[in-house]
Coordinates of C-alpha atoms in Angstrom, one line a residue:
M1 CA -6.4 -4.8 -21.0
N2 CA -4.0 -3.2 -18.5
N3 CA -6.0 -3.9 -15.3
I4 CA -3.8 -4.4 -12.3
I5 CA -6.8 -4.9 -10.0
T6 CA -10.3 -6.1 -10.7
L7 CA -13.0 -6.6 -8.1
K8 CA -16.4 -8.1 -9.2
D9 CA -19.4 -8.2 -6.9
V10 CA -17.3 -8.5 -3.7
N11 CA -19.1 -8.9 -0.4
K12 CA -17.8 -9.3 3.1
S13 CA -19.6 -9.8 6.4
Y14 CA -18.5 -10.4 10.0
S15 CA -20.4 -12.2 12.7
I16 CA -20.8 -10.2 15.9
G17 CA -22.4 -12.5 18.5
E18 CA -25.6 -13.7 16.8
N19 CA -25.7 -10.8 14.4
S20 CA -24.0 -10.5 11.0
L21 CA -22.5 -7.1 9.9
H22 CA -22.5 -6.7 6.1
V23 CA -19.3 -4.5 5.7
L24 CA -18.8 -4.5 1.9
K25 CA -21.7 -4.7 -0.4
D26 CA -21.3 -5.7 -4.1
I27 CA -18.0 -3.9 -4.6
N28 CA -17.0 -3.4 -8.3
F29 CA -14.0 -1.5 -9.6
T30 CA -10.9 -1.8 -11.7
V31 CA -7.5 -0.2 -11.3
E32 CA -5.5 0.2 -14.5
K33 CA -1.7 0.3 -14.8
G34 CA -0.5 3.8 -13.9
D35 CA -3.7 4.8 -12.0
F36 CA -3.4 6.9 -8.8
I37 CA -6.8 6.2 -7.0
A38 CA -8.0 7.4 -3.6
I39 CA -10.7 5.5 -1.8
L40 CA -12.3 8.1 0.5
G41 CA -14.6 7.1 3.4
A42 CA -15.4 8.0 7.0
S43 CA -14.6 5.8 10.0
G44 CA -16.8 2.7 9.9
S45 CA -17.4 2.9 6.1
G46 CA -15.5 -0.3 5.4
K47 CA -12.2 1.2 4.3
S48 CA -10.0 -1.0 6.4
T49 CA -11.9 -4.2 5.3
L50 CA -11.6 -3.2 1.7
M51 CA -7.9 -2.4 2.1
N52 CA -7.3 -5.8 3.8
I53 CA -9.0 -7.5 0.9
I54 CA -7.1 -5.6 -1.8
G55 CA -3.9 -6.3 0.2
C56 CA -4.6 -10.0 0.4
M57 CA -4.7 -9.9 4.2
D58 CA -8.4 -10.9 4.2
T59 CA -10.6 -12.8 1.8
T60 CA -13.9 -12.2 0.2
D61 CA -17.1 -14.0 1.2
T62 CA -18.5 -13.8 -2.3
G63 CA -17.3 -12.2 -5.6
E64 CA -14.1 -12.3 -7.6
Y65 CA -10.8 -10.5 -7.1
F66 CA -8.0 -10.5 -9.6
I67 CA -4.5 -9.0 -9.4
E68 CA -3.3 -9.0 -13.0
D69 CA -4.1 -12.6 -14.0
I70 CA -4.1 -14.1 -10.5
A71 CA -7.5 -15.2 -9.2
I72 CA -7.1 -14.1 -5.6
H73 CA -10.5 -15.4 -4.5
Q74 CA -9.2 -18.9 -5.3
C75 CA -5.8 -18.6 -3.5
D76 CA -4.9 -20.4 -0.3
D77 CA -3.0 -18.8 2.5
N78 CA 0.4 -19.7 1.1
E79 CA -0.5 -18.3 -2.3
L80 CA -1.9 -15.1 -0.7
A81 CA 1.4 -14.6 1.2
K82 CA 3.3 -15.0 -2.0
V83 CA 1.1 -12.4 -3.8
R84 CA 1.5 -10.0 -0.8
N85 CA 5.3 -10.3 -1.0
S86 CA 5.6 -10.1 -4.8
N87 CA 2.8 -8.0 -6.1
I88 CA 1.9 -5.4 -3.5
G89 CA 4.0 -2.7 -1.8
F90 CA 2.4 -1.6 1.5
I91 CA 2.7 1.9 3.0
F92 CA 1.1 2.2 6.5
Q93 CA 0.2 5.2 8.7
K94 CA 2.5 4.0 11.4
Y95 CA 5.5 3.1 9.1
H96 CA 6.2 -0.3 10.7
L97 CA 10.0 0.1 10.6
I98 CA 12.2 -2.2 12.6
P99 CA 13.7 0.1 15.3
Q100 CA 17.0 -1.8 15.9
Y101 CA 17.9 -1.8 12.2
N102 CA 19.2 1.3 10.3
I103 CA 17.1 2.5 7.4
L104 CA 19.3 0.8 4.8
Q105 CA 18.7 -2.6 6.6
N106 CA 15.0 -1.8 6.8
V107 CA 14.7 -1.2 3.1
M108 CA 16.8 -4.3 2.2
M109 CA 14.7 -6.6 4.3
P110 CA 12.0 -7.5 1.7
L111 CA 14.7 -8.4 -0.8
L112 CA 16.7 -10.5 1.7
I113 CA 13.5 -12.4 2.6
R114 CA 13.2 -13.2 -1.0
G115 CA 16.7 -14.7 -1.0
M116 CA 18.5 -12.0 -2.9
S117 CA 22.2 -11.6 -2.2
R118 CA 23.2 -9.0 0.4
N119 CA 25.2 -7.0 -2.2
E120 CA 22.4 -6.9 -4.7
A121 CA 19.8 -6.0 -2.0
M122 CA 22.0 -3.2 -0.8
K123 CA 22.4 -1.8 -4.2
I124 CA 18.6 -1.7 -4.9
A125 CA 17.9 -0.4 -1.4
K126 CA 20.3 2.5 -1.8
E127 CA 18.8 3.3 -5.2
N128 CA 15.3 3.5 -3.8
L129 CA 16.5 5.6 -0.8
R130 CA 18.0 8.0 -3.3
R131 CA 14.6 8.2 -5.0
V132 CA 12.9 9.3 -1.8
G133 CA 15.8 11.7 -0.9
L134 CA 17.4 9.9 2.0
E135 CA 20.6 8.6 0.5
D136 CA 22.6 10.6 3.1
R137 CA 20.8 9.0 6.0
I138 CA 21.3 5.3 5.4
E139 CA 23.1 4.6 8.7
H140 CA 20.5 6.3 10.8
R141 CA 17.9 4.3 12.8
P142 CA 14.2 5.1 12.6
N143 CA 14.1 7.0 15.9
E144 CA 16.7 9.4 14.6
L145 CA 14.4 10.5 11.8
S146 CA 11.4 12.7 11.6
G147 CA 8.0 11.2 10.9
G148 CA 8.1 12.4 7.3
Q149 CA 11.5 10.8 6.8
Q150 CA 10.3 7.5 8.4
Q151 CA 7.4 7.5 5.9
R152 CA 9.9 8.0 3.1
V153 CA 11.8 5.0 4.3
A154 CA 8.6 3.0 4.3
I155 CA 7.9 4.1 0.7
A156 CA 11.4 3.1 -0.3
R157 CA 10.9 -0.3 1.3
A158 CA 7.6 -0.7 -0.6
L159 CA 9.3 0.1 -3.9
V160 CA 12.3 -2.3 -3.7
T161 CA 10.4 -5.3 -5.0
K162 CA 9.0 -3.4 -8.0
P163 CA 5.4 -4.3 -7.0
A164 CA 2.5 -4.1 -9.4
L165 CA 0.6 -2.0 -6.9
L166 CA 1.5 0.4 -4.1
L167 CA -1.2 0.3 -1.4
A168 CA -1.1 3.2 1.0
D169 CA -3.3 3.2 4.2
E170 CA -3.7 6.8 5.6
P171 CA -0.1 7.5 4.5
T172 CA -0.2 11.1 5.9
G173 CA -2.3 10.4 9.0
A174 CA 0.5 10.6 11.4
L175 CA 2.2 13.7 9.8
D176 CA 1.7 17.4 10.1
S177 CA 0.1 19.1 7.1
T178 CA 3.3 20.4 5.5
T179 CA 5.1 17.0 5.8
G180 CA 1.9 15.3 4.5
R181 CA 2.0 17.5 1.4
E182 CA 5.6 16.5 0.8
I183 CA 4.6 12.8 1.0
L184 CA 1.7 13.4 -1.4
S185 CA 4.1 15.2 -3.8
L186 CA 6.4 12.1 -3.7
F187 CA 3.4 9.9 -4.5
K188 CA 2.7 12.1 -7.5
E189 CA 6.3 11.7 -8.7
L190 CA 6.2 8.0 -8.2
N191 CA 2.9 7.8 -10.2
K192 CA 4.4 9.9 -13.0
A193 CA 7.3 7.4 -13.1
G194 CA 4.8 4.6 -13.7
N195 CA 3.8 3.3 -10.3
T196 CA 0.2 2.3 -9.7
I197 CA -1.2 3.6 -6.4
I198 CA -4.3 3.0 -4.3
M199 CA -4.5 5.3 -1.3
I200 CA -7.0 4.7 1.5
T201 CA -8.0 7.9 3.4
H202 CA -10.7 9.6 5.4
D203 CA -9.4 13.1 4.4
A204 CA -10.9 14.7 1.3
N205 CA -8.0 17.1 1.0
V206 CA -5.6 14.2 0.8
A207 CA -7.9 12.3 -1.6
K208 CA -8.0 15.2 -4.1
E209 CA -4.3 14.9 -4.7
S210 CA -5.0 11.6 -6.5
N211 CA -6.1 11.3 -10.1
K212 CA -9.4 9.6 -9.3
I213 CA -11.5 9.4 -6.2
L214 CA -13.9 6.5 -5.2
Y215 CA -16.2 7.1 -2.3
L216 CA -17.0 4.3 0.2
D217 CA -20.1 4.9 2.4
D218 CA -21.6 2.2 4.5
G219 CA -19.9 -0.5 2.5
I220 CA -21.1 0.8 -0.9
L221 CA -18.4 2.1 -3.4
S222 CA -19.3 4.8 -5.9
K223 CA -17.6 7.3 -8.2

């Protein structure tokens, strides 16, 4: 079995005053190696909560969650942090680049945090910036780049650790339609190269660029 992600009967609720809000309801799905899946839902459908659980930034109330052979639902905070750093590459709507660093330094950062030598980290960072078409901009800082270029930097940063999963949260949400299409084309190229991708979006036109769409409505996930 080539499952990268397995969720079994996952539930999540939050307390609001004296009330309990049931946000995710018996979520079941698997992601196989090489999948490109979009999770499509409106605001308030539970998308952010599901993304936070998949990304090991939040935990389930009940149910099981596996990344490859790691039982995430049994992990403590330190183990979750290790999984986030090693198994998942995050791509956010707002890029989250460090403004005082140039883009090469931004992309090197996850590798340096892991303890990799500076020379080796630089080599891998340059290679991935070349993959996203920015090898000629490595000395530029984020504010010297367009939104689409900043998102490409964020994608390169997500790729450097060779994660099992790329998790993209509204990756075109801050971009104009033309630039958004360019980023989606890049995702398709990365998927063809073997990267497994989950993309969270509220936009049906974005979702249809994936290979499979799952629909999240009022905490219930369906095909």
